[in-house]
XYZ file of C-alpha atoms in Angstrom:
171
model
C 0.000 0.000 0.000
C 0.950 3.626 -0.444
C 0.095 5.826 2.510
C -0.991 9.444 2.674
C -2.599 11.704 5.204
C -5.672 13.839 4.761
C -6.939 16.663 6.964
C -9.645 19.301 6.998
C -8.550 21.538 9.904
C -11.634 23.754 9.651
C -13.663 20.724 10.820
C -11.167 18.546 12.745
C -7.598 19.129 13.961
C -6.513 15.526 13.387
C -4.870 14.019 10.325
C -6.293 10.760 8.979
C -4.049 8.088 7.495
C -5.285 6.537 4.246
C -3.853 3.344 2.724
C -4.074 3.211 -1.082
C -3.962 -0.467 -2.091
C -3.376 -1.389 -5.738
C -3.739 -4.909 -7.068
C -6.275 -5.715 -4.363
C -8.349 -7.776 -6.826
C -5.848 -10.679 -6.564
C -6.711 -11.255 -2.894
C -10.344 -12.368 -3.470
C -11.618 -9.921 -0.863
C -15.300 -9.668 0.001
C -17.233 -6.629 1.172
C -17.801 -6.691 4.904
C -16.390 -5.863 8.326
C -12.597 -5.793 8.660
C -10.248 -5.415 11.616
C -7.508 -2.890 10.887
C -3.936 -3.317 12.173
C -1.199 -0.734 11.669
C 2.387 -0.866 12.982
C 1.551 -4.159 14.739
C -1.316 -2.607 16.700
C -5.056 -3.049 16.396
C -6.455 0.379 15.568
C -10.106 -0.423 14.971
C -12.714 -1.889 12.703
C -13.908 -0.723 9.334
C -16.250 -1.807 6.592
C -14.778 -2.681 3.197
C -17.145 -1.701 0.424
C -15.544 -3.231 -2.637
C -18.329 -2.610 -5.134
C -17.360 1.107 -5.143
C -13.594 0.515 -5.430
C -11.713 1.219 -8.632
C -8.202 0.038 -9.449
C -7.103 1.448 -6.065
C -8.793 0.483 -2.815
C -8.639 3.299 -0.238
C -8.801 2.202 3.401
C -8.978 4.680 6.248
C -6.610 3.747 9.068
C -7.933 6.407 11.433
C -6.380 9.354 13.239
C -2.635 9.735 13.689
C -1.847 11.703 16.839
C 1.788 12.174 15.740
C 0.590 14.689 13.147
C -0.620 17.905 14.776
C -2.584 20.521 12.872
C -3.691 23.932 14.029
C -5.771 26.416 12.012
C -6.118 29.903 13.393
C -7.582 33.184 12.247
C -4.921 35.865 11.838
C -6.467 38.847 13.612
C -3.747 41.264 12.460
C -4.695 40.612 8.820
C -8.487 40.390 9.292
C -10.506 43.593 9.160
C -13.832 45.199 8.231
C -14.119 48.287 6.023
C -16.929 50.285 4.438
C -16.084 51.334 0.880
C -18.620 53.052 -1.432
C -21.648 51.750 0.460
C -20.282 48.216 0.591
C -18.919 46.257 3.514
C -15.567 44.635 2.748
C -14.434 41.918 5.151
C -10.885 40.652 4.901
C -10.231 37.256 6.478
C -6.876 35.503 6.898
C -6.090 32.039 8.254
C -2.870 30.168 8.925
C -2.617 26.395 9.163
C 0.384 24.871 10.936
C 1.231 21.198 10.327
C 3.777 19.404 12.556
C 5.140 15.966 11.669
C 6.331 14.343 14.914
C 7.038 11.039 13.173
C 10.513 9.711 12.318
C 9.621 9.349 8.624
C 8.492 11.901 6.027
C 4.779 12.087 5.250
C 2.606 13.051 2.288
C -0.401 15.059 3.402
C -3.327 16.830 1.748
C -4.818 19.756 3.644
C -8.255 20.970 2.517
C -9.852 24.315 3.265
C -12.489 26.385 1.533
C -13.236 29.915 0.469
C -16.865 31.025 0.784
C -18.678 30.982 -2.542
C -21.610 33.103 -3.638
C -24.143 32.830 -6.411
C -25.413 36.338 -5.592
C -23.743 38.915 -7.873
C -23.934 41.540 -5.086
C -21.618 39.399 -2.931
C -18.102 39.169 -4.350
C -15.471 36.854 -2.882
C -11.860 37.360 -3.947
C -8.786 35.296 -3.066
C -5.854 37.426 -1.898
C -3.233 34.838 -0.922
C -3.194 31.016 -0.949
C 0.442 29.904 -0.346
C 0.549 28.101 -3.717
C -2.510 25.963 -3.037
C -4.589 24.377 -5.745
C -7.682 26.590 -5.920
C -11.001 25.745 -7.568
C -12.948 28.973 -8.162
C -16.203 27.121 -8.834
C -16.274 25.177 -5.533
C -14.025 27.424 -3.420
C -11.785 24.441 -2.567
C -8.282 25.332 -1.378
C -5.977 22.264 -1.347
C -2.343 21.975 -0.290
C -0.490 18.767 -1.192
C 2.853 18.563 0.539
C 5.617 16.324 1.749
C 6.775 17.088 5.298
C 10.124 15.882 6.604
C 10.449 14.080 9.962
C 10.160 16.415 12.981
C 9.403 19.343 10.659
C 6.737 22.034 10.748
C 5.080 23.641 7.721
C 2.792 26.682 7.636
C 0.278 27.624 4.971
C -1.685 30.858 4.886
C -4.641 32.014 2.851
C -6.653 35.208 2.862
C -9.655 36.568 1.020
C -12.124 39.438 0.912
C -15.899 39.366 0.854
C -17.584 42.493 -0.519
C -21.326 42.936 -0.043
C -23.905 45.742 0.430
C -23.595 47.156 3.954
C -27.330 46.763 4.592
C -27.104 42.978 4.157
C -26.220 40.628 6.979
C -24.172 37.561 6.072
C -24.218 34.961 8.855
C -21.212 32.760 9.733
C -18.681 35.056 8.117
């Protein structure tokens, strides 16, 4: 198997280890409950659903506490302004990823920009630390390799411009 980590720090501060198994068809596996062992330790149970698998079978191996992730709002770079009858909110976030393992890791960090289908509300990316950015969905994705005992930081910021008489919740 090839291993990678996946995290969505906006929702959960833990990284999840995923095993990507190729050539799994040769093992005559059946869909059903499976006990998962990693590094000679039982880590839990899962359900293998093989009818949805392609040439690669992805198996979640759960949380890895040796990968720490922290996402915080950067207050010094976040502000509210009124410009020409519009409210302009600038938001900035920094995500810090620490690999406490003795081996390098591949990790994908997902975040998201707000999206709007209202032409009076305009969202604009300011900075994304070289992330892959999908304007249609607002997805911000960093794919990186982190050395053992290393820390990486990624920052992104954006503005939301809307009429000052409107209230936008959860922003």
